[in-house]
PDB file of C-alpha atoms in Angstrom:
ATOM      1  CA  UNK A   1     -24.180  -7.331  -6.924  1.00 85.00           C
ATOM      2  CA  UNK A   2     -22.206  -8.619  -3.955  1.00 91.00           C
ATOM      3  CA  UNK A   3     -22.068  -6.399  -0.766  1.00 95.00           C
ATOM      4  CA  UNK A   4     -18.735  -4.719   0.614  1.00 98.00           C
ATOM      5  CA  UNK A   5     -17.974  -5.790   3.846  1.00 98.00           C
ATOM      6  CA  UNK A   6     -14.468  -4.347   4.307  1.00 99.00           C
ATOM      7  CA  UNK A   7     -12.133  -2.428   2.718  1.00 99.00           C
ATOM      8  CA  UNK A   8      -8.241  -2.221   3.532  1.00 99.00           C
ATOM      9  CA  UNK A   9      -6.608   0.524   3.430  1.00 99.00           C
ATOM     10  CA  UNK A  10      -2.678   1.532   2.407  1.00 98.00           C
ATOM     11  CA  UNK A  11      -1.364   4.900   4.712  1.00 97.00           C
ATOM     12  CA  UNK A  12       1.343   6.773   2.804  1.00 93.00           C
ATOM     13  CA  UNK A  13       0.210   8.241  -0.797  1.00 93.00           C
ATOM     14  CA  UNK A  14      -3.139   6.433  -0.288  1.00 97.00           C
ATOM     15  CA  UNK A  15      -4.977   8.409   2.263  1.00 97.00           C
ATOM     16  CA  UNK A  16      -2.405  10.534   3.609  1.00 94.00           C
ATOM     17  CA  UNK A  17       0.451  12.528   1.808  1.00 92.00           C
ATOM     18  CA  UNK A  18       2.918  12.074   4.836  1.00 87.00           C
ATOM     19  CA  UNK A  19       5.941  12.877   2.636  1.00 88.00           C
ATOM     20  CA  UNK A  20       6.688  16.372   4.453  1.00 89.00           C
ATOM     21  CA  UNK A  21       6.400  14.681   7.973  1.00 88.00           C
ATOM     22  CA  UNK A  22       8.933  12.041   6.957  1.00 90.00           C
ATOM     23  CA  UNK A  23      11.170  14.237   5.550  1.00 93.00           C
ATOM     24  CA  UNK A  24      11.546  16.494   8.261  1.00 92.00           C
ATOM     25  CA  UNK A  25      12.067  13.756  11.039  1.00 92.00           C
ATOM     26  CA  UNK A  26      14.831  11.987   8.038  1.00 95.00           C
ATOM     27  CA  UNK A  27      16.922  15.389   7.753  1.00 96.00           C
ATOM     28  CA  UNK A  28      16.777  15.976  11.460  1.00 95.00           C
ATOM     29  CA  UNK A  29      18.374  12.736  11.380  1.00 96.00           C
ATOM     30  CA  UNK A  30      20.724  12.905   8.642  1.00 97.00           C
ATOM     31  CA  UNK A  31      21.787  16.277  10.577  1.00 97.00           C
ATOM     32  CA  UNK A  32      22.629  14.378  13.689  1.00 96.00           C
ATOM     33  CA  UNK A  33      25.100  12.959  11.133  1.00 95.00           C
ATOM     34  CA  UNK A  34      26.493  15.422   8.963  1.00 97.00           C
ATOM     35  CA  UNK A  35      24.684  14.051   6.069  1.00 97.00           C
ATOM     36  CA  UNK A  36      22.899  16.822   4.007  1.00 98.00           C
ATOM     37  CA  UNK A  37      19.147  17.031   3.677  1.00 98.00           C
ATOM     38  CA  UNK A  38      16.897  15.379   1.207  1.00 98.00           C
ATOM     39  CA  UNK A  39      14.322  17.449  -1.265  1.00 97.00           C
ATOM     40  CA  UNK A  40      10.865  16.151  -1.478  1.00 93.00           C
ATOM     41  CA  UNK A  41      11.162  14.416  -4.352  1.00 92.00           C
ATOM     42  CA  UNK A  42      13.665  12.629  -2.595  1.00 95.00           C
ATOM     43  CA  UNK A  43      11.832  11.375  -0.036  1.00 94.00           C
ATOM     44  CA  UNK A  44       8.699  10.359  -2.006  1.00 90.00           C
ATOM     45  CA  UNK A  45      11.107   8.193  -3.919  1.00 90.00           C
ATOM     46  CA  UNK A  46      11.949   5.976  -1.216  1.00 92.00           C
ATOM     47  CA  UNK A  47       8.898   5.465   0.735  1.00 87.00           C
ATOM     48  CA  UNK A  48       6.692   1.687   0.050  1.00 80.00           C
ATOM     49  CA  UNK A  49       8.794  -0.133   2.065  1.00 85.00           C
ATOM     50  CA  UNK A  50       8.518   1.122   5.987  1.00 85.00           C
ATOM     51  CA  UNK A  51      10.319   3.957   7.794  1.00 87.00           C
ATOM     52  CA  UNK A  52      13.375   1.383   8.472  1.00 90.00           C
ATOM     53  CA  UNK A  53      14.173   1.149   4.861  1.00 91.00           C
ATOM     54  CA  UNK A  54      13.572   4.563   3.859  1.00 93.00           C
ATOM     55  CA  UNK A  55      15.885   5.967   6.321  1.00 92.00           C
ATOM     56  CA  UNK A  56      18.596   3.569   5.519  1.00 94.00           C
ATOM     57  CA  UNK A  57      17.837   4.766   1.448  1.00 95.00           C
ATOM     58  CA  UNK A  58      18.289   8.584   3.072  1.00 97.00           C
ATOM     59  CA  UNK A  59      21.695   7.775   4.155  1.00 97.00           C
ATOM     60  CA  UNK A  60      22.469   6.008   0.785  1.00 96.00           C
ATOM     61  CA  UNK A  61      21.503   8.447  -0.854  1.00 97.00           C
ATOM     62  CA  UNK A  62      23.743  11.082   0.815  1.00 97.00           C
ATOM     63  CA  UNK A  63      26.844   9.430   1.484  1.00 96.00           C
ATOM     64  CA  UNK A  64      28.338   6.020   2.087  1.00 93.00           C
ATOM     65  CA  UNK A  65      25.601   3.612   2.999  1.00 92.00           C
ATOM     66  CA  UNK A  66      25.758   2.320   6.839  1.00 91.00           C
ATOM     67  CA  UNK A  67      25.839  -0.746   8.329  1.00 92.00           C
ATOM     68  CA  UNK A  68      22.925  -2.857   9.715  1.00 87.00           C
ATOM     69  CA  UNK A  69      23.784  -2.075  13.688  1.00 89.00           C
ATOM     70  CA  UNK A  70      23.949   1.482  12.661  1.00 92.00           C
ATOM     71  CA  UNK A  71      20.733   1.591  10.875  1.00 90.00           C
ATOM     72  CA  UNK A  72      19.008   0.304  14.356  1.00 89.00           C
ATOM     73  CA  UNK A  73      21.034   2.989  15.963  1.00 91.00           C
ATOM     74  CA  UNK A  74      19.932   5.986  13.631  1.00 94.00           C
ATOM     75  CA  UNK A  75      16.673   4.365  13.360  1.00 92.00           C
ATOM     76  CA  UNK A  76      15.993   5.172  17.191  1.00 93.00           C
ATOM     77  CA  UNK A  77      16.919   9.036  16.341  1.00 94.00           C
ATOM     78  CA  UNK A  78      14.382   9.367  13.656  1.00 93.00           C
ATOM     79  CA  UNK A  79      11.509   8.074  15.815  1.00 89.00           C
ATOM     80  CA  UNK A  80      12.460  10.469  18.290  1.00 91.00           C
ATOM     81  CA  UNK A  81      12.089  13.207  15.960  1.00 91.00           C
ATOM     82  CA  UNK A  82       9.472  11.401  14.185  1.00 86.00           C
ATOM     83  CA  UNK A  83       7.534  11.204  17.234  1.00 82.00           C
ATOM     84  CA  UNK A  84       7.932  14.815  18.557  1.00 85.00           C
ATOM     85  CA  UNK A  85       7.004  16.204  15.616  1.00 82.00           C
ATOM     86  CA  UNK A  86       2.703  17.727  15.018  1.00 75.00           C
ATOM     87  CA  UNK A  87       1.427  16.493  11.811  1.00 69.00           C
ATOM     88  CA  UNK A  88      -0.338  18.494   9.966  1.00 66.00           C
ATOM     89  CA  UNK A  89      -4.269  17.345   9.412  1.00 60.00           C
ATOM     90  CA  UNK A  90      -4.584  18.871   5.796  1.00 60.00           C
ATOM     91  CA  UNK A  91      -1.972  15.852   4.605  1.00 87.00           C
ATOM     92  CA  UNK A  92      -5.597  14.069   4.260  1.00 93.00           C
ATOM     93  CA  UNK A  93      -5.821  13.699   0.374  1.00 96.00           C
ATOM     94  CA  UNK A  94      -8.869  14.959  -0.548  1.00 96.00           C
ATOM     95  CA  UNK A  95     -11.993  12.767  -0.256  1.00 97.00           C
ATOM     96  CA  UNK A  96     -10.078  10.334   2.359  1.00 98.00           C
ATOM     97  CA  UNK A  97     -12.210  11.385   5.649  1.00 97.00           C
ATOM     98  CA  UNK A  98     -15.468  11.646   3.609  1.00 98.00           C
ATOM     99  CA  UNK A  99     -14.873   8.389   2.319  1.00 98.00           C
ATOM    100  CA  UNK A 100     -14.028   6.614   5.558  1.00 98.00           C
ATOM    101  CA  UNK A 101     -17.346   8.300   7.106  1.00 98.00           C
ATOM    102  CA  UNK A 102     -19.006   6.999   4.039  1.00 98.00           C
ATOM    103  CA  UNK A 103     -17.566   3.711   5.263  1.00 98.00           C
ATOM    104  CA  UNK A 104     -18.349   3.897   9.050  1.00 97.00           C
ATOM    105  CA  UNK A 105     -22.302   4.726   7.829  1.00 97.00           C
ATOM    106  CA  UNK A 106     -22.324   2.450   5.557  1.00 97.00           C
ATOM    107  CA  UNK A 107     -20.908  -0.364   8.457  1.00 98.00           C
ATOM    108  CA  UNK A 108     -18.467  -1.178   6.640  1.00 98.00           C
ATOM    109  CA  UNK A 109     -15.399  -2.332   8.089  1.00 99.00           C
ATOM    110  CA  UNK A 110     -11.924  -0.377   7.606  1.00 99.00           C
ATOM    111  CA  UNK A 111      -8.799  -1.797   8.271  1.00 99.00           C
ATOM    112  CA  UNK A 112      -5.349  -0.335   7.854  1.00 99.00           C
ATOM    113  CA  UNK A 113      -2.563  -1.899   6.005  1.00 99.00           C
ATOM    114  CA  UNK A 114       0.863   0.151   6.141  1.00 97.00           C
ATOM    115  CA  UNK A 115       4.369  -0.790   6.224  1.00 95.00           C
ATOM    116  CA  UNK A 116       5.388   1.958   8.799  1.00 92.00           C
ATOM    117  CA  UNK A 117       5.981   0.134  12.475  1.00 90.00           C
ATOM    118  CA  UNK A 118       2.522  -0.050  13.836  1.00 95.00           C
ATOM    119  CA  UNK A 119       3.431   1.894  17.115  1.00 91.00           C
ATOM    120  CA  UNK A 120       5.221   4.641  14.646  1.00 87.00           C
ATOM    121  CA  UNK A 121       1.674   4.241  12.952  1.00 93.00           C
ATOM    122  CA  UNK A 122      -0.802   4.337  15.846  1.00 95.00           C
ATOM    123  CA  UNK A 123       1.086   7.430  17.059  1.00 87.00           C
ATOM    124  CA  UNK A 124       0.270   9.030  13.860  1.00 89.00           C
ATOM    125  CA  UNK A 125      -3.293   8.541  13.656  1.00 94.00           C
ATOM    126  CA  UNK A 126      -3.898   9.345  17.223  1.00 92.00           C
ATOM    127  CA  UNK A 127      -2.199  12.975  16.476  1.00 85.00           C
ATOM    128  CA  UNK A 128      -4.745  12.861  13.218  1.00 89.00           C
ATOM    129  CA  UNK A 129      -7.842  12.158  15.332  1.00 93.00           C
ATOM    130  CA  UNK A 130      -8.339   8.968  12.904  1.00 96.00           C
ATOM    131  CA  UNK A 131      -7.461   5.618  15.160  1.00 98.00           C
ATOM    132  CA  UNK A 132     -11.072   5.603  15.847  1.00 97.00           C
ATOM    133  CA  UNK A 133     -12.350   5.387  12.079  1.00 98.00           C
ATOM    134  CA  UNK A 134     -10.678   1.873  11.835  1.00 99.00           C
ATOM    135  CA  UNK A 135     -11.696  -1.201  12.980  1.00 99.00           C
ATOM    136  CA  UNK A 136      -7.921  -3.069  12.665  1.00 99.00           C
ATOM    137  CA  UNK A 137      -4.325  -1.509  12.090  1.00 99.00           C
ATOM    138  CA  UNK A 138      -1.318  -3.522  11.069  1.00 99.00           C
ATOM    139  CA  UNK A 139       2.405  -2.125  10.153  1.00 98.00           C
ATOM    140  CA  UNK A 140       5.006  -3.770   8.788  1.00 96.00           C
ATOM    141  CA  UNK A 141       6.136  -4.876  12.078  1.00 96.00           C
ATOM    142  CA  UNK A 142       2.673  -6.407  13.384  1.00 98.00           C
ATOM    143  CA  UNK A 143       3.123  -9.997  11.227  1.00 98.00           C
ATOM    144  CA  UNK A 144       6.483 -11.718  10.385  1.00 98.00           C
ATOM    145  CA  UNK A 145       5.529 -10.776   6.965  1.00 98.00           C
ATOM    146  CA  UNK A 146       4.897  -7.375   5.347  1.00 97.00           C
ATOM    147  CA  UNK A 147       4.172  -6.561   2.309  1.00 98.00           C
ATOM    148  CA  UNK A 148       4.334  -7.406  -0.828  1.00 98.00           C
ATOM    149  CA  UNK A 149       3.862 -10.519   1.097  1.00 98.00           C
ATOM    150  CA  UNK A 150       0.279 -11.533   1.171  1.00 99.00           C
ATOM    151  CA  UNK A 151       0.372 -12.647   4.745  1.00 99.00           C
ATOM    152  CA  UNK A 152       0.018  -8.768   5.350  1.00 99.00           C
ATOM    153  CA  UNK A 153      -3.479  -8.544   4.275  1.00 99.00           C
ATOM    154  CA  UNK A 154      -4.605 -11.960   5.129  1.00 99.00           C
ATOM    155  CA  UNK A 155      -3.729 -10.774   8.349  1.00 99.00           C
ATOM    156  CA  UNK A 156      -5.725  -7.460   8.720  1.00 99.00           C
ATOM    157  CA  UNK A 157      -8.493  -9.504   6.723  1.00 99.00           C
ATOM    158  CA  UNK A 158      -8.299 -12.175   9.754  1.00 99.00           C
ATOM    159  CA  UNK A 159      -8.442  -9.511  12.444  1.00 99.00           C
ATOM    160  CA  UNK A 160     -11.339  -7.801  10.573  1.00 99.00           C
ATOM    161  CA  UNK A 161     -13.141 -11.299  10.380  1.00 99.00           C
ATOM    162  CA  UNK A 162     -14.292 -10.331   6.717  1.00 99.00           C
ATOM    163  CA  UNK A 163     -13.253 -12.523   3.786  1.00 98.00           C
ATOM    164  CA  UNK A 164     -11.246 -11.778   0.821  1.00 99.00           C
ATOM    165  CA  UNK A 165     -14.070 -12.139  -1.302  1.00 97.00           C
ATOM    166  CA  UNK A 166     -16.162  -9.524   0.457  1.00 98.00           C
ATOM    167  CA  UNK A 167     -13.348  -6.618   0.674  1.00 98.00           C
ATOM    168  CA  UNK A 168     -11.063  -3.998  -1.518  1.00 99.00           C
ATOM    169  CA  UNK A 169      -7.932  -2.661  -0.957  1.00 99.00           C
ATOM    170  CA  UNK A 170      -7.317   0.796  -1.857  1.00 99.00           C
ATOM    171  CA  UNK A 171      -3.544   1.316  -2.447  1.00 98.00           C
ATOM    172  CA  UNK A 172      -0.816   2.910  -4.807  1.00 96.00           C
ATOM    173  CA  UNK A 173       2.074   0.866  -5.176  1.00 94.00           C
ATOM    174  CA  UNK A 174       3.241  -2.419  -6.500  1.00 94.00           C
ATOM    175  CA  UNK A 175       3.660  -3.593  -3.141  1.00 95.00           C
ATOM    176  CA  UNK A 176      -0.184  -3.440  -2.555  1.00 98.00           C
ATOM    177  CA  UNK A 177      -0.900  -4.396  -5.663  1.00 98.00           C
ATOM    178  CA  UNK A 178       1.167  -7.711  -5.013  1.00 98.00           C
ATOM    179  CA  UNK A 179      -0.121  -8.029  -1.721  1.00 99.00           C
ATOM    180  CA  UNK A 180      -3.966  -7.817  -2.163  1.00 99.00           C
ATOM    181  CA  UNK A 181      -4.101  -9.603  -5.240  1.00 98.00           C
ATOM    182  CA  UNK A 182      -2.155 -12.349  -3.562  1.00 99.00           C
ATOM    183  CA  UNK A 183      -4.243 -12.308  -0.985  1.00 99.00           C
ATOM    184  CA  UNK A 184      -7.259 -12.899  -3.151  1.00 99.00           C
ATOM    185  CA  UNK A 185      -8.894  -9.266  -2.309  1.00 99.00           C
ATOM    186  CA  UNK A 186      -9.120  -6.674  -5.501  1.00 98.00           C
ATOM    187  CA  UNK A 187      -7.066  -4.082  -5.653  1.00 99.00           C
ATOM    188  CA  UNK A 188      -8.008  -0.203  -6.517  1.00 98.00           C
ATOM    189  CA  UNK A 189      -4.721   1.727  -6.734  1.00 98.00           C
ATOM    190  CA  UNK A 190      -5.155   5.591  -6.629  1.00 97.00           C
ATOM    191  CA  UNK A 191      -3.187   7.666  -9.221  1.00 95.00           C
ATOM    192  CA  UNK A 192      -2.458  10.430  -6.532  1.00 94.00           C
ATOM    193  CA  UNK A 193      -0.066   8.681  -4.752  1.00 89.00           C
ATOM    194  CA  UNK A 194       4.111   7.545  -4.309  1.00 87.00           C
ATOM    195  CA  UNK A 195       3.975   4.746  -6.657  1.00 79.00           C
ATOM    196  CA  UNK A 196       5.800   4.869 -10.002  1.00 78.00           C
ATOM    197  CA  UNK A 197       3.820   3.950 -13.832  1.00 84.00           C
ATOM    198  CA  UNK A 198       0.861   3.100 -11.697  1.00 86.00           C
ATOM    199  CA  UNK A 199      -1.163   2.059 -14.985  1.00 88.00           C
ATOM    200  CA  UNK A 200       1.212  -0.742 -15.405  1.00 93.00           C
ATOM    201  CA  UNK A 201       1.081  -2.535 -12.214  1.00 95.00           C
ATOM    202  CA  UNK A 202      -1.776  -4.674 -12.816  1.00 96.00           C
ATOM    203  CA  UNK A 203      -4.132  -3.126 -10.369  1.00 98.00           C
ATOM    204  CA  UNK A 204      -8.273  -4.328 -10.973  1.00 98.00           C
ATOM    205  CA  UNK A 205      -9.071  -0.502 -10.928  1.00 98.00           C
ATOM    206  CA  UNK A 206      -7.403   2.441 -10.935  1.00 97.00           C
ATOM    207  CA  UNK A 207      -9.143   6.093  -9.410  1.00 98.00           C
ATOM    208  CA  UNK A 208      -7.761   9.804  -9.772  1.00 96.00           C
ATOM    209  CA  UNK A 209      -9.321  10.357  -6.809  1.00 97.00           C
ATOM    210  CA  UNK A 210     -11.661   9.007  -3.733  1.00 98.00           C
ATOM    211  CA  UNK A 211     -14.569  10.571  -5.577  1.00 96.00           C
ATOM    212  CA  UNK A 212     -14.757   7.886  -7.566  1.00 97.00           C
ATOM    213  CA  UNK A 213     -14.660   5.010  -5.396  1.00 97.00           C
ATOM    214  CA  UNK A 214     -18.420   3.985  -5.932  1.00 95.00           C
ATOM    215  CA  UNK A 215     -17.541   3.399  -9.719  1.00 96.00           C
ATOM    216  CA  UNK A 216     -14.673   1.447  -9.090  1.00 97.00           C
ATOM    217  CA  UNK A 217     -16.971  -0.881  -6.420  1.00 96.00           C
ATOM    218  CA  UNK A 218     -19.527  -0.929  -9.571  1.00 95.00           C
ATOM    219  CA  UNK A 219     -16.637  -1.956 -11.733  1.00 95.00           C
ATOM    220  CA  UNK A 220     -15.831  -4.619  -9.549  1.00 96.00           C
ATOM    221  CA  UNK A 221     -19.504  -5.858  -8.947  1.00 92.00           C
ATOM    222  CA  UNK A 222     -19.913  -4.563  -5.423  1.00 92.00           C
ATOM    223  CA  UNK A 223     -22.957  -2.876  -4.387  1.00 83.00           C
ATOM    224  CA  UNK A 224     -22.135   0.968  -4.020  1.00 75.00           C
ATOM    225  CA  UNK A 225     -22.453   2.743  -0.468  1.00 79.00           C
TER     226      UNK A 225
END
């Protein structure tokens, strides 16, 4: 069996349900503008493609739809609220922090693969305690590509110095499915998370939770941890 050398990870319904955070900081912002507030559901709906376009879907979504020069103007409300807000740590899905300590003993590299803006990101995981349990973070604002481009994980698989060949990437969206595949690096989506008909995405392996993240690496012909 081949050995693991990395494995990528997606942020938002992969290892961390960060629906509630975004919500709050979107219908702070949608306040600032008489819009009304969006349910859960809502929320979950629209997130895959960064903050940016999710908060221009949030104003969509409850009213008329705004220009490009106002989305940058909102958009500079809802990381102030964004920002100021405390996550809460229990939005880890279960498993995630095991995993990634799994990982870390295991030295195995972790990078982080998210379209939120990578300082929007970095704030995040500092606030979580977890910037130290990877070894390279990129948003969708760190390449000129994002994805479902592959140039997104080609680029955390450069600054991880690991080969496509010798990684996963753990996701739950077509986006990452797109992205990792077109990258060359297999993809293992998790049923847990945002994405919609997961089982008909085309993933290499699908898991209903991190517990079972050595079969999938079996399944895929990597040595388990």
């Amino acid at each position: 069996m081949k050995q693991l050398k990395a494995v990528i990870f997606d942020l938002d319904g992969t290892l961390l349900d960060s629906a509630a955070d975004i919500r709050q900081a979107i219908n702070a912002t949608l306040a600032d503008h008489g819009r009304r507030p969006l349910t859960l559901q809502e929320v979950r709906d629209m997130t895959g493609d960064g903050l940016l376009v999710q908060m221009q879907r949030a104003f969509a979504a409850t009213g008329a739809p705004v220009s490009d020069d106002q989305s940058y103007s909102f958009f500079q409300g809802f990381i102030h609220h964004y920002r100021n807000q405390k996550p809460d740590p229990s939005q880890l899905y279960p498993g995630a922090l095991d995993l990634m300590l799994a990982l870390k003993q295991a030295q195995i590299k972790i990078g982080l693969c998210t379209n939120k803006q990578e300082a929007a990101t970095r704030s995040l995981m500092d606030h979580l305690d977890l910037s130290a349990h990877f070894d390279f973070i990129a948003g969708g604002d760190t390449f000129m590509v994002h994805k479902p481009h592959p140039g997104h994980v080609q680029g955390v698989l450069d600054g991880l110095n690991v080969a496509a060949g010798d990684s996963v990437f753990v996701g739950d969206s077509r986006n990452d499915v797109a992205a990792s595949q077109g990258a060359g690096v297999p993809c293992i989506l998790v049923t847990h998370g945002y994405g919609h008909d997961v089982e008909s995405l085309g993933a290499d392996v699908m898991i209903n939770g991190f517990a079972a993240f050595g079969d999938a690496l079996n399944r895929l012909t990597f040595a388990g941890l």
